[in-house]
XYZ file of N, CA and C in Angstrom:
858
model
N 14.627 -70.358 -85.844
C 15.852 -69.592 -86.070
C 15.618 -68.134 -85.678
N 16.579 -67.543 -84.940
C 16.419 -66.169 -84.466
C 16.724 -65.170 -85.571
N 16.240 -63.949 -85.394
C 16.488 -62.843 -86.313
C 17.505 -61.898 -85.673
N 18.157 -61.058 -86.484
C 19.144 -60.115 -85.952
C 18.673 -58.682 -86.191
N 19.140 -57.776 -85.333
C 18.669 -56.396 -85.352
C 19.844 -55.423 -85.390
N 19.742 -54.416 -86.274
C 20.656 -53.279 -86.302
C 19.886 -52.028 -85.895
N 20.562 -51.116 -85.203
C 19.971 -49.843 -84.805
C 20.775 -48.714 -85.444
N 20.095 -47.783 -86.096
C 20.733 -46.611 -86.685
C 20.291 -45.379 -85.902
N 21.265 -44.572 -85.458
C 20.970 -43.346 -84.717
C 21.702 -42.184 -85.390
N 20.967 -41.126 -85.730
C 21.563 -39.923 -86.297
C 21.948 -38.964 -85.168
N 23.126 -38.321 -85.294
C 23.560 -37.396 -84.249
C 24.171 -36.135 -84.833
N 24.051 -35.052 -84.072
C 24.786 -33.811 -84.295
C 24.713 -33.004 -83.000
N 25.847 -32.910 -82.314
C 25.920 -32.179 -81.039
C 24.792 -32.591 -80.094
N 24.750 -33.893 -79.816
C 23.679 -34.457 -78.990
C 24.204 -34.964 -77.647
N 25.221 -34.283 -77.110
C 25.823 -34.748 -75.859
C 24.808 -34.820 -74.718
N 23.803 -33.936 -74.726
C 22.796 -33.943 -73.664
C 21.865 -35.145 -73.755
N 21.704 -35.685 -74.956
C 20.694 -36.711 -75.195
C 21.240 -38.109 -75.415
N 22.372 -38.200 -76.096
C 22.774 -39.481 -76.678
C 23.087 -40.548 -75.633
N 23.563 -40.151 -74.462
C 23.868 -41.146 -73.432
C 22.634 -41.910 -72.995
N 21.559 -41.180 -72.706
C 20.311 -41.832 -72.284
C 19.725 -42.663 -73.421
N 19.852 -42.168 -74.655
C 19.357 -42.926 -75.808
C 20.095 -44.258 -75.927
N 21.423 -44.205 -75.881
C 22.223 -45.412 -76.047
C 22.056 -46.376 -74.876
N 21.910 -45.831 -73.681
C 21.690 -46.691 -72.518
C 20.396 -47.472 -72.670
N 19.365 -46.816 -73.199
C 18.097 -47.512 -73.410
C 18.204 -48.508 -74.556
N 18.923 -48.133 -75.629
C 19.076 -49.030 -76.779
C 19.894 -50.265 -76.430
N 20.760 -50.135 -75.420
C 21.594 -51.267 -75.017
C 20.776 -52.412 -74.438
N 19.509 -52.158 -74.100
C 18.633 -53.224 -73.617
C 18.283 -54.206 -74.728
N 18.467 -53.768 -75.965
C 18.176 -54.621 -77.119
C 19.403 -55.429 -77.524
N 19.154 -56.620 -78.012
C 20.238 -57.440 -78.555
C 20.453 -56.996 -79.998
N 21.344 -56.004 -80.190
C 21.459 -55.366 -81.500
C 22.829 -54.752 -81.694
N 23.198 -54.559 -82.959
C 24.374 -53.773 -83.319
C 23.939 -52.329 -83.505
N 24.676 -51.391 -82.917
C 24.321 -49.981 -82.976
C 25.249 -49.253 -83.941
N 24.647 -48.474 -84.851
C 25.390 -47.680 -85.825
C 25.054 -46.204 -85.620
N 26.084 -45.380 -85.531
C 25.927 -43.937 -85.377
C 26.278 -43.260 -86.701
N 25.417 -42.362 -87.164
C 25.731 -41.523 -88.330
C 25.755 -40.082 -87.835
N 26.951 -39.532 -87.729
C 27.139 -38.181 -87.198
C 27.398 -37.207 -88.340
N 26.948 -35.968 -88.156
C 27.132 -34.965 -89.208
C 28.008 -33.808 -88.744
N 29.095 -34.153 -88.007
C 30.082 -33.141 -87.660
C 29.954 -32.575 -86.266
N 29.637 -33.395 -85.281
C 29.491 -32.911 -83.908
C 30.786 -32.284 -83.411
N 30.648 -31.189 -82.658
C 31.808 -30.498 -82.090
C 31.830 -30.588 -80.571
N 30.822 -31.215 -79.975
C 30.839 -31.450 -78.532
C 31.362 -32.871 -78.291
N 31.073 -33.452 -77.151
C 31.601 -34.795 -76.853
C 30.604 -35.905 -77.179
N 29.728 -35.654 -78.154
C 28.760 -36.671 -78.586
C 29.448 -37.985 -78.933
N 30.486 -37.920 -79.757
C 31.111 -39.152 -80.239
C 31.885 -39.867 -79.136
N 32.415 -39.131 -78.155
C 33.077 -39.778 -77.019
C 32.076 -40.642 -76.254
N 30.872 -40.127 -76.104
C 29.824 -40.904 -75.426
C 29.426 -42.093 -76.273
N 29.313 -41.896 -77.574
C 28.920 -42.992 -78.468
C 29.923 -44.142 -78.408
N 31.210 -43.803 -78.296
C 32.252 -44.853 -78.294
C 32.176 -45.746 -77.067
N 31.463 -45.314 -76.046
C 31.274 -46.172 -74.873
C 30.326 -47.327 -75.181
N 29.556 -47.195 -76.272
C 28.538 -48.187 -76.600
C 28.779 -48.894 -77.927
N 29.496 -48.247 -78.845
C 29.698 -48.847 -80.168
C 30.911 -48.236 -80.844
N 31.543 -49.006 -81.700
C 32.628 -48.494 -82.550
C 32.138 -48.281 -83.978
N 30.873 -48.562 -84.214
C 30.295 -48.387 -85.557
C 29.838 -46.932 -85.730
N 30.815 -46.042 -85.923
C 30.545 -44.609 -86.013
C 30.971 -44.108 -87.384
N 30.043 -43.448 -88.055
C 30.284 -42.975 -89.423
C 29.923 -41.493 -89.504
N 30.615 -40.786 -90.391
C 30.350 -39.364 -90.585
C 29.818 -39.130 -91.988
N 28.775 -38.321 -92.077
C 28.238 -37.960 -93.384
C 27.658 -36.563 -93.305
N 27.995 -35.672 -94.235
C 27.466 -34.303 -94.203
C 25.947 -34.297 -94.239
N 25.367 -33.390 -93.461
C 23.910 -33.333 -93.348
C 23.315 -32.454 -94.435
N 22.346 -33.005 -95.169
C 21.587 -32.246 -96.154
C 20.178 -32.001 -95.636
N 19.488 -33.065 -95.306
C 18.199 -33.016 -94.617
C 17.970 -34.383 -93.985
N 16.935 -34.480 -93.148
C 16.725 -35.725 -92.410
C 16.463 -36.911 -93.332
N 15.636 -36.710 -94.326
C 15.313 -37.819 -95.223
C 16.555 -38.313 -95.945
N 17.361 -37.382 -96.480
C 18.576 -37.764 -97.201
C 19.552 -38.480 -96.276
N 19.661 -38.011 -95.025
C 20.585 -38.629 -94.074
C 20.139 -40.042 -93.714
N 18.858 -40.195 -93.488
C 18.350 -41.521 -93.137
C 18.527 -42.506 -94.300
N 18.219 -42.065 -95.502
C 18.340 -42.953 -96.654
C 19.792 -43.247 -96.996
N 20.686 -42.269 -96.758
C 22.116 -42.544 -96.950
C 22.555 -43.648 -96.006
N 22.110 -43.565 -94.753
C 22.474 -44.579 -93.770
C 21.972 -45.956 -94.190
N 20.739 -46.028 -94.657
C 20.168 -47.308 -95.076
C 20.898 -47.886 -96.277
N 21.379 -47.026 -97.153
C 22.005 -47.483 -98.399
C 23.504 -47.738 -98.282
N 24.165 -47.142 -97.279
C 25.624 -47.163 -97.271
C 26.280 -47.790 -96.046
N 25.579 -47.924 -94.947
C 26.189 -48.534 -93.773
C 26.386 -50.036 -93.993
N 27.439 -50.607 -93.372
C 27.680 -52.058 -93.507
C 26.757 -52.856 -92.588
N 25.479 -52.743 -92.812
C 24.490 -53.389 -91.956
C 24.502 -54.903 -92.166
N 24.314 -55.622 -91.086
C 24.303 -57.089 -91.161
C 23.009 -57.688 -90.631
N 22.172 -56.860 -90.000
C 20.963 -57.369 -89.365
C 19.849 -57.666 -90.351
N 18.971 -58.536 -89.936
C 17.767 -58.834 -90.713
C 16.789 -57.678 -90.626
N 16.807 -56.988 -89.478
C 15.877 -55.892 -89.200
C 16.641 -54.626 -88.844
N 16.008 -53.463 -89.105
C 16.625 -52.164 -88.821
C 15.664 -51.333 -87.984
N 16.168 -50.828 -86.854
C 15.413 -49.904 -86.007
C 16.051 -48.526 -86.122
N 15.271 -47.532 -86.505
C 15.769 -46.169 -86.678
C 15.380 -45.320 -85.475
N 16.392 -44.714 -84.839
C 16.157 -43.881 -83.670
C 16.760 -42.499 -83.864
N 16.269 -41.533 -83.099
C 16.895 -40.229 -82.966
C 17.547 -40.163 -81.590
N 18.440 -39.215 -81.407
C 19.141 -39.102 -80.130
C 18.193 -38.778 -78.979
N 17.058 -38.148 -79.276
C 16.106 -37.825 -78.209
C 15.055 -38.912 -78.009
N 15.271 -40.081 -78.595
C 14.396 -41.226 -78.367
C 14.941 -42.089 -77.236
N 14.040 -42.765 -76.548
C 14.400 -43.715 -75.503
C 13.597 -44.996 -75.744
N 14.276 -46.125 -75.789
C 13.600 -47.421 -75.909
C 13.089 -47.813 -74.532
N 11.787 -47.980 -74.393
C 11.251 -48.372 -73.089
C 11.645 -49.821 -72.790
N 11.790 -50.167 -71.503
C 12.087 -51.564 -71.160
C 11.064 -52.536 -71.722
N 9.802 -52.110 -71.783
C 8.744 -52.974 -72.315
C 8.946 -53.244 -73.799
N 9.332 -52.204 -74.549
C 9.598 -52.385 -75.978
C 10.807 -53.282 -76.184
N 11.858 -53.051 -75.407
C 13.060 -53.876 -75.535
C 12.742 -55.341 -75.273
N 11.971 -55.607 -74.226
C 11.610 -56.992 -73.900
C 10.788 -57.611 -75.018
N 9.840 -56.843 -75.565
C 8.998 -57.372 -76.635
C 9.814 -57.667 -77.889
N 10.701 -56.745 -78.278
C 11.496 -56.959 -79.487
C 12.495 -58.101 -79.305
N 13.117 -58.194 -78.130
C 14.036 -59.315 -77.887
C 13.306 -60.644 -77.993
N 12.059 -60.659 -77.548
C 11.259 -61.885 -77.657
C 10.881 -62.161 -79.105
N 10.435 -61.126 -79.832
C 10.049 -61.297 -81.235
C 11.199 -61.835 -82.066
N 12.400 -61.258 -81.857
C 13.530 -61.629 -82.695
C 14.312 -62.833 -82.170
N 13.840 -63.421 -81.078
C 14.478 -64.648 -80.595
C 14.060 -65.856 -81.421
N 13.085 -65.622 -82.302
C 12.614 -66.691 -83.189
C 12.300 -66.086 -84.549
N 11.917 -66.888 -85.485
C 11.626 -66.405 -86.834
C 10.347 -65.576 -86.838
N 10.403 -64.465 -87.558
C 9.235 -63.601 -87.706
C 8.455 -64.062 -88.928
N 7.140 -63.961 -88.863
C 6.276 -64.292 -89.989
C 6.813 -63.610 -91.252
N 7.150 -64.371 -92.291
C 7.724 -63.772 -93.507
C 6.781 -62.803 -94.220
N 5.495 -62.814 -93.860
C 4.553 -61.872 -94.451
C 4.656 -60.476 -93.824
N 5.349 -60.380 -92.687
C 5.493 -59.105 -91.984
C 6.843 -58.486 -92.328
N 6.811 -57.264 -92.875
C 8.052 -56.570 -93.241
C 8.341 -55.344 -92.383
N 7.430 -54.999 -91.484
C 7.672 -53.836 -90.637
C 6.797 -53.843 -89.406
N 7.206 -53.058 -88.410
C 6.434 -52.897 -87.186
C 6.191 -51.414 -86.946
N 4.964 -51.074 -86.555
C 4.608 -49.702 -86.212
C 4.706 -49.538 -84.700
N 5.477 -48.538 -84.272
C 5.730 -48.305 -82.852
C 5.239 -46.904 -82.502
N 4.507 -46.784 -81.407
C 4.001 -45.480 -81.003
C 5.066 -44.701 -80.231
N 5.027 -43.374 -80.400
C 5.895 -42.493 -79.626
C 5.137 -41.944 -78.429
N 5.801 -41.985 -77.287
C 5.256 -41.432 -76.044
C 5.918 -40.066 -75.839
N 5.229 -39.004 -76.215
C 5.807 -37.667 -76.195
C 6.004 -37.164 -74.770
N 7.245 -36.756 -74.468
C 7.566 -36.133 -73.189
C 7.871 -34.660 -73.445
N 7.110 -33.781 -72.780
C 7.261 -32.336 -72.963
C 7.363 -31.685 -71.587
N 8.469 -30.989 -71.347
C 8.710 -30.351 -70.045
C 8.536 -31.365 -68.913
N 9.022 -32.584 -69.144
C 8.992 -33.628 -68.130
C 7.669 -34.343 -67.973
N 6.677 -34.034 -68.820
C 5.356 -34.658 -68.685
C 5.006 -35.464 -69.925
N 4.399 -36.622 -69.715
C 3.904 -37.447 -70.807
C 2.590 -36.846 -71.300
N 2.558 -36.466 -72.574
C 1.353 -35.900 -73.183
C 0.485 -37.064 -73.673
N -0.559 -37.366 -72.928
C -1.371 -38.561 -73.193
C -2.638 -38.277 -73.996
N -3.071 -37.012 -74.008
C -4.400 -36.715 -74.548
C -4.321 -35.833 -75.795
N -5.489 -35.392 -76.242
C -5.545 -34.533 -77.418
C -5.289 -35.268 -78.724
N -5.449 -36.581 -78.718
C -5.181 -37.365 -79.920
C -3.704 -37.512 -80.219
N -2.862 -37.138 -79.245
C -1.415 -37.176 -79.490
C -0.806 -38.528 -79.126
N -1.567 -39.375 -78.459
C -1.078 -40.708 -78.114
C -2.244 -41.693 -78.243
N -2.004 -42.849 -78.876
C -0.751 -43.261 -79.528
C -0.582 -42.639 -80.916
N 0.656 -42.401 -81.306
C 1.005 -41.919 -82.641
C 2.048 -42.868 -83.210
N 1.700 -43.593 -84.258
C 2.543 -44.682 -84.734
C 3.478 -44.257 -85.865
N 4.684 -44.837 -85.840
C 5.680 -44.614 -86.878
C 6.324 -45.955 -87.241
N 6.713 -46.080 -88.507
C 7.315 -47.335 -88.998
C 8.833 -47.297 -88.817
N 9.259 -47.163 -87.571
C 10.694 -47.079 -87.276
C 11.449 -48.378 -87.540
N 10.736 -49.487 -87.585
C 11.373 -50.804 -87.601
C 10.895 -51.599 -88.804
N 11.858 -52.069 -89.621
C 11.483 -52.840 -90.815
C 12.611 -53.785 -91.217
N 12.248 -54.754 -92.054
C 13.258 -55.662 -92.594
C 14.233 -54.877 -93.464
N 15.489 -55.277 -93.419
C 16.480 -54.626 -94.270
C 16.077 -54.807 -95.739
N 16.061 -53.691 -96.471
C 15.702 -53.715 -97.878
C 14.234 -53.468 -98.153
N 13.425 -53.332 -97.090
C 11.986 -53.165 -97.279
C 11.465 -51.828 -96.737
N 12.358 -50.903 -96.411
C 11.912 -49.618 -95.907
C 12.830 -48.490 -96.338
N 12.283 -47.288 -96.416
C 13.058 -46.090 -96.721
C 12.320 -44.893 -96.134
N 12.996 -43.743 -96.097
C 12.383 -42.527 -95.584
C 11.821 -41.697 -96.732
N 10.630 -41.162 -96.538
C 10.041 -40.287 -97.547
C 10.967 -39.110 -97.832
N 11.075 -38.740 -99.096
C 11.948 -37.634 -99.478
C 11.189 -36.314 -99.352
N 10.954 -35.933 -98.097
C 10.282 -34.684 -97.769
C 11.164 -33.906 -96.803
N 11.023 -32.570 -96.815
C 11.840 -31.744 -95.933
C 11.308 -31.727 -94.510
N 9.986 -31.973 -94.348
C 9.387 -31.978 -93.015
C 8.280 -33.027 -92.981
N 8.020 -33.523 -91.766
C 6.968 -34.514 -91.555
C 7.191 -35.751 -92.419
N 8.469 -36.145 -92.514
C 8.780 -37.339 -93.288
C 8.625 -38.588 -92.417
N 8.149 -39.656 -93.033
C 7.957 -40.918 -92.333
C 8.680 -42.029 -93.092
N 8.909 -43.118 -92.399
C 9.438 -44.297 -93.076
C 8.304 -45.019 -93.787
N 8.579 -45.453 -94.984
C 7.607 -46.176 -95.809
C 8.085 -47.613 -95.931
N 7.226 -48.541 -95.571
C 7.549 -49.961 -95.602
C 6.847 -50.622 -96.774
N 7.591 -51.414 -97.515
C 7.015 -52.210 -98.597
C 6.519 -53.530 -98.024
N 5.210 -53.742 -98.101
C 4.657 -54.980 -97.570
C 3.838 -54.748 -96.314
N 3.517 -55.808 -95.621
C 2.632 -55.750 -94.457
C 3.368 -55.286 -93.212
N 2.635 -54.577 -92.354
C 3.185 -54.133 -91.082
C 2.310 -54.629 -89.937
N 2.893 -54.630 -88.757
C 2.176 -55.055 -87.555
C 2.341 -53.985 -86.486
N 1.257 -53.684 -85.780
C 1.291 -52.664 -84.729
C 1.756 -53.282 -83.411
N 2.747 -52.642 -82.777
C 3.195 -53.066 -81.460
C 2.497 -52.226 -80.392
N 2.354 -52.776 -79.209
C 1.652 -52.091 -78.126
C 2.605 -51.480 -77.108
N 3.903 -51.495 -77.411
C 4.887 -50.865 -76.536
C 5.471 -49.653 -77.254
N 6.143 -48.765 -76.492
C 6.441 -47.435 -76.995
C 7.929 -47.098 -77.073
N 8.197 -46.074 -77.894
C 9.449 -45.318 -77.847
C 9.135 -43.988 -77.172
N 9.931 -43.598 -76.198
C 9.770 -42.294 -75.570
C 10.447 -41.252 -76.447
N 9.760 -40.154 -76.699
C 10.281 -39.069 -77.531
C 10.374 -37.812 -76.662
N 11.615 -37.463 -76.267
C 11.843 -36.257 -75.457
C 12.001 -35.103 -76.435
N 10.919 -34.388 -76.703
C 10.909 -33.524 -77.876
C 11.608 -32.185 -77.705
N 11.945 -31.787 -76.479
C 12.664 -30.513 -76.336
C 13.366 -30.451 -74.993
N 14.446 -29.669 -74.943
C 15.111 -29.429 -73.667
C 14.743 -28.067 -73.095
N 14.072 -27.232 -73.899
C 13.620 -25.925 -73.429
C 12.595 -25.371 -74.406
N 11.799 -24.418 -73.934
C 10.842 -23.771 -74.817
C 11.549 -22.976 -75.913
N 12.716 -22.433 -75.586
C 13.467 -21.667 -76.583
C 13.841 -22.528 -77.773
N 14.372 -23.728 -77.514
C 14.753 -24.615 -78.611
C 13.519 -25.168 -79.314
N 12.446 -25.422 -78.563
C 11.193 -25.903 -79.161
C 10.681 -24.896 -80.185
N 10.647 -23.618 -79.809
C 10.139 -22.579 -80.700
C 11.057 -22.396 -81.905
N 12.377 -22.439 -81.673
C 13.326 -22.273 -82.786
C 13.191 -23.409 -83.793
N 13.085 -24.647 -83.300
C 12.964 -25.797 -84.191
C 11.651 -25.759 -84.966
N 10.578 -25.411 -84.286
C 9.282 -25.389 -84.963
C 9.171 -24.219 -85.937
N 9.856 -23.136 -85.661
C 9.900 -22.047 -86.639
C 10.592 -22.518 -87.916
N 11.685 -23.261 -87.755
C 12.398 -23.813 -88.913
C 11.513 -24.797 -89.672
N 10.844 -25.685 -88.935
C 9.990 -26.685 -89.588
C 8.794 -26.028 -90.267
N 8.283 -24.948 -89.691
C 7.162 -24.239 -90.310
C 7.570 -23.673 -91.665
N 8.795 -23.182 -91.753
C 9.302 -22.681 -93.030
C 9.355 -23.785 -94.069
N 9.869 -24.945 -93.682
C 9.964 -26.074 -94.612
C 8.587 -26.557 -95.049
N 7.661 -26.647 -94.098
C 6.319 -27.133 -94.427
C 5.593 -26.144 -95.334
N 5.735 -24.857 -95.066
C 5.086 -23.853 -95.908
C 5.627 -23.907 -97.328
N 6.939 -24.030 -97.457
C 7.549 -24.125 -98.784
C 7.031 -25.351 -99.517
N 6.949 -26.475 -98.828
C 6.481 -27.723 -99.437
C 5.032 -27.602 -99.899
N 4.176 -27.027 -99.051
C 2.758 -26.935 -99.394
C 2.515 -25.958 -100.545
N 3.279 -24.888 -100.595
C 3.153 -23.956 -101.716
C 3.622 -24.613 -103.007
N 4.721 -25.355 -102.937
C 5.221 -26.071 -104.115
C 4.221 -27.117 -104.562
N 3.587 -27.793 -103.619
C 2.583 -28.801 -103.958
C 1.377 -28.180 -104.649
N 1.006 -26.993 -104.217
C -0.125 -26.313 -104.840
C 0.205 -25.924 -106.281
N 1.449 -25.519 -106.500
C 1.846 -25.075 -107.833
C 2.166 -26.233 -108.768
N 2.736 -27.303 -108.205
C 3.111 -28.466 -109.012
C 2.987 -29.709 -108.143
N 1.791 -30.264 -108.023
C 1.568 -31.415 -107.140
C 2.513 -32.576 -107.440
N 3.049 -33.139 -106.367
C 3.972 -34.260 -106.492
C 3.210 -35.532 -106.847
N 3.634 -36.212 -107.895
C 3.034 -37.478 -108.289
C 3.922 -38.606 -107.785
N 3.374 -39.447 -106.933
C 4.155 -40.518 -106.319
C 3.995 -41.810 -107.129
N 4.683 -41.852 -108.260
C 4.559 -43.021 -109.128
C 5.296 -44.243 -108.600
N 6.282 -44.021 -107.734
C 7.119 -45.130 -107.286
C 6.776 -45.619 -105.883
N 5.667 -45.147 -105.340
C 5.270 -45.608 -104.013
C 6.216 -45.195 -102.919
N 6.858 -44.029 -103.059
C 7.850 -43.602 -102.079
C 7.248 -42.847 -100.904
N 5.977 -42.445 -101.030
C 5.321 -41.701 -99.975
C 4.283 -42.568 -99.265
N 4.023 -42.206 -98.008
C 2.946 -42.862 -97.277
C 1.631 -42.369 -97.862
N 0.816 -43.279 -98.359
C -0.432 -42.897 -99.012
C -1.523 -42.594 -97.980
N -2.286 -41.508 -98.186
C -3.403 -41.218 -97.283
C -4.567 -42.173 -97.526
N -4.917 -42.948 -96.504
C -6.036 -43.895 -96.630
C -6.818 -43.907 -95.329
N -8.112 -43.632 -95.425
C -8.952 -43.583 -94.235
C -8.989 -44.927 -93.526
N -8.979 -46.010 -94.288
C -9.065 -47.339 -93.687
C -7.747 -48.108 -93.790
N -6.641 -47.370 -93.851
C -5.334 -48.004 -93.893
C -4.773 -48.217 -92.495
N -3.440 -48.363 -92.395
C -2.813 -48.521 -91.088
C -2.787 -47.162 -90.382
N -2.375 -47.100 -89.110
C -2.423 -45.823 -88.378
C -1.680 -44.677 -89.061
N -0.538 -44.946 -89.693
C 0.195 -43.891 -90.395
C -0.571 -43.382 -91.598
N -1.180 -44.301 -92.350
C -1.949 -43.908 -93.532
C -3.200 -43.113 -93.140
N -3.824 -43.485 -92.030
C -4.992 -42.735 -91.554
C -4.590 -41.328 -91.121
N -3.446 -41.212 -90.458
C -2.991 -39.884 -90.033
C -2.658 -39.010 -91.233
N -2.051 -39.595 -92.260
C -1.745 -38.831 -93.470
C -3.049 -38.412 -94.166
N -4.081 -39.270 -94.123
C -5.383 -38.925 -94.698
C -5.984 -37.723 -93.966
N -5.925 -37.742 -92.632
C -6.476 -36.635 -91.855
C -5.693 -35.350 -92.094
N -4.400 -35.474 -92.307
C -3.586 -34.288 -92.600
C -3.990 -33.687 -93.940
N -4.263 -34.522 -94.920
C -4.717 -34.031 -96.220
C -6.073 -33.344 -96.095
N -6.938 -33.886 -95.266
C -8.240 -33.254 -95.027
C -8.051 -31.887 -94.366
N -7.141 -31.844 -93.415
C -6.841 -30.578 -92.735
C -6.367 -29.527 -93.732
N -5.485 -29.931 -94.648
C -4.909 -28.991 -95.608
C -5.944 -28.444 -96.585
N -7.093 -29.104 -96.700
C -8.143 -28.641 -97.613
C -8.927 -27.466 -97.044
N -8.803 -27.209 -95.733
C -9.518 -26.102 -95.114
C -8.788 -24.785 -95.380
N -9.490 -23.641 -95.280
C -8.863 -22.344 -95.550
C -7.759 -22.002 -94.553
N -6.780 -21.227 -95.021
C -5.730 -20.721 -94.146
C -6.343 -19.982 -92.956
N -5.694 -20.114 -91.809
C -6.027 -19.418 -90.565
C -7.305 -19.932 -89.905
N -8.178 -20.571 -90.669
C -9.365 -21.192 -90.082
C -8.996 -22.563 -89.533
N -8.197 -23.300 -90.286
C -7.886 -24.682 -89.912
C -7.126 -24.807 -88.587
N -6.197 -23.905 -88.236
C -5.565 -24.056 -86.917
C -6.550 -23.908 -85.769
N -7.541 -23.023 -85.925
C -8.553 -22.825 -84.888
C -9.396 -24.091 -84.726
N -9.823 -24.657 -85.852
C -10.628 -25.884 -85.819
C -9.819 -27.026 -85.210
N -8.557 -27.146 -85.655
C -7.715 -28.247 -85.182
C -7.481 -28.161 -83.677
N -7.145 -26.971 -83.195
C -6.892 -26.816 -81.760
C -8.157 -27.076 -80.954
N -9.293 -26.601 -81.437
C -10.555 -26.815 -80.722
C -10.862 -28.306 -80.589
N -10.701 -29.033 -81.689
C -10.935 -30.482 -81.649
C -9.943 -31.167 -80.713
N -8.685 -30.795 -80.857
C -7.624 -31.472 -80.100
C -7.701 -31.170 -78.603
N -7.916 -29.901 -78.258
C -7.847 -29.519 -76.845
C -9.141 -29.790 -76.089
N -10.261 -29.595 -76.748
C -11.541 -29.745 -76.057
C -12.212 -31.084 -76.347
N -12.409 -31.415 -77.623
C -13.128 -32.646 -77.969
C -12.283 -33.885 -77.662
N -10.978 -33.813 -77.969
C -10.093 -34.958 -77.692
C -9.402 -34.858 -76.342
N -9.897 -33.952 -75.508
C -9.546 -33.904 -74.078
C -8.092 -33.530 -73.788
N -7.510 -32.712 -74.649
C -6.153 -32.255 -74.387
C -6.020 -31.516 -73.073
N -7.100 -30.906 -72.599
C -7.052 -30.154 -71.338
C -6.736 -31.050 -70.135
N -6.916 -32.365 -70.300
C -6.603 -33.294 -69.209
C -5.101 -33.411 -68.960
N -4.295 -32.875 -69.861
C -2.841 -32.897 -69.664
C -2.363 -31.750 -68.784
N -3.272 -30.968 -68.220
C -2.916 -29.949 -67.252
C -2.258 -28.727 -67.860
N -1.572 -27.936 -66.993
C -0.950 -26.698 -67.453
C 0.153 -26.965 -68.476
N 0.948 -28.007 -68.225
C 1.999 -28.359 -69.195
C 1.369 -28.740 -70.527
N 0.263 -29.460 -70.459
C -0.445 -29.833 -71.677
C -0.999 -28.626 -72.411
N -1.474 -27.631 -71.661
C -1.967 -26.410 -72.296
C -0.853 -25.744 -73.096
N 0.326 -25.661 -72.503
C 1.468 -25.068 -73.209
C 1.777 -25.863 -74.466
N 1.838 -27.191 -74.333
C 2.184 -28.037 -75.470
C 1.126 -27.976 -76.564
N -0.123 -28.210 -76.210
C -1.185 -28.269 -77.226
C -1.368 -26.919 -77.914
N -1.222 -25.822 -77.162
C -1.359 -24.513 -77.786
C -0.203 -24.244 -78.749
N 1.033 -24.514 -78.308
C 2.184 -24.237 -79.168
C 2.243 -25.197 -80.354
N 2.070 -26.477 -80.098
C 2.220 -27.468 -81.160
C 0.943 -27.645 -81.973
N -0.217 -27.439 -81.320
C -1.485 -27.686 -81.989
C -2.145 -26.454 -82.569
N -1.692 -25.254 -82.150
C -2.256 -24.032 -82.725
C -1.167 -23.105 -83.267
N -0.271 -22.626 -82.397
C 0.743 -21.642 -82.822
C 1.558 -22.143 -84.007
N 2.040 -23.379 -83.948
C 2.864 -23.944 -85.011
C 2.105 -23.979 -86.324
N 0.868 -24.417 -86.280
C 0.078 -24.526 -87.510
C -0.380 -23.156 -88.022
N -0.626 -22.231 -87.116
C -0.934 -20.864 -87.541
C 0.299 -20.239 -88.194
N 1.477 -20.535 -87.641
C 2.724 -20.018 -88.214
C 2.947 -20.561 -89.619
N 2.657 -21.837 -89.831
C 2.755 -22.414 -91.177
C 1.853 -21.655 -92.137
N 0.614 -21.413 -91.719
C -0.329 -20.690 -92.584
C 0.154 -19.269 -92.867
N 0.716 -18.610 -91.854
C 1.229 -17.253 -92.051
C 2.372 -17.245 -93.052
N 3.230 -18.251 -92.991
C 4.351 -18.339 -93.926
C 3.865 -18.674 -95.338
N 2.814 -19.502 -95.443
C 2.209 -19.773 -96.747
C 1.643 -18.474 -97.326
N 0.940 -17.719 -96.488
C 0.370 -16.442 -96.911
C 1.469 -15.494 -97.406
N 2.577 -15.453 -96.675
C 3.702 -14.605 -97.064
C 4.295 -15.039 -98.399
N 4.478 -16.346 -98.584
C 5.057 -16.859 -99.829
C 4.144 -16.569 -101.022
N 2.842 -16.718 -100.815
C 1.910 -16.442 -101.919
C 1.942 -14.980 -102.326
N 2.067 -14.081 -101.340
C 2.146 -12.656 -101.658
C 3.426 -12.352 -102.427
N 4.533 -12.983 -102.011
C 5.805 -12.776 -102.696
C 5.748 -13.295 -104.128
N 5.057 -14.431 -104.330
C 4.977 -15.030 -105.662
C 4.128 -14.194 -106.622
N 3.258 -13.345 -106.074
C 2.417 -12.505 -106.918
C 3.123 -11.224 -107.381
N 4.272 -10.931 -106.756
C 4.987 -9.687 -107.108
C 5.605 -9.790 -108.506
C-alpha cells in the first residue's frame, strides 16, 4: 500500500523564490500547502498556479509559524515535508521520495534526515564541514514538531529516523546585503537566547528539543558540537571555529566565493553573536 505526502511551505514576499521552489516541489506526488504571513508582492499569484491550499497566519517567529501549520492545516498526508521558499527539491530527491512512498514505509521509521546543499552567490559550498548538513524536514504526520527557539531551530522527530543520500538545495541569499541583514538579525536572537540560557537554563522535560549526543544521529551530533563550541570563551571560539572550518576542513577549496561565505558565516557571524552577548552582559550589570 502506498503512502501519501503533504508539503508545507512558509512565505512572505517571496516572489523571487517561490516559483522555482514550487516548480521543483511539483516533481513530487504531493499536496502543497502555503502558509503566508501577509505578502504584498505577487507571491500568492504565483502560488495559485500550483495549489489552491493557501492559508494566512500572522508571523510571530519561525518555530511558532511552523508549529501552527502542523497543528492547524487540513493535512491529509501520511507524511509531511517542510520547505522554505528558498529551497529546491532536487530531481534525485523527488525520484527517491516518489519511490519510497509508492509502497509502505517501515512502521519503525517516523522521519527522514535530508541534507541541504548550500548555494551561495551561485556556487555550491561543498567543503568546510558545511556539506552534508542534515535536517529532519520530513516526518510522519503527528510525529514531528519544530523546536520552540528563536534561532537555529530544528524539527524534532519522535521515534527512529533514516538518513537519505539525496539533497534539498538551499539558496541562502540573493545578495550580500540581504545576507548581512538577515544574519545581523539572527545574531541578535542567538545572543539573547544564549544570555537567557546562562541566566536560567532551559530544562527540556518534554523532549521538545534536539538533544546533543556525540553518538546520535547527524542532527544530534551537530547540536553536541555546538554545545562544545559554546563552552569556549567569547571571541576565542570564532577564531578556533573558522580555523578548523577553513583550513582543517578544507573550506579554502571552495575558492574565492567560498572564502566570502566561510568568513562571513563561519567567523563574522559568530564573532557578531559574541559581541552582542558581551554588550548584553554589560547592560545587565548596570
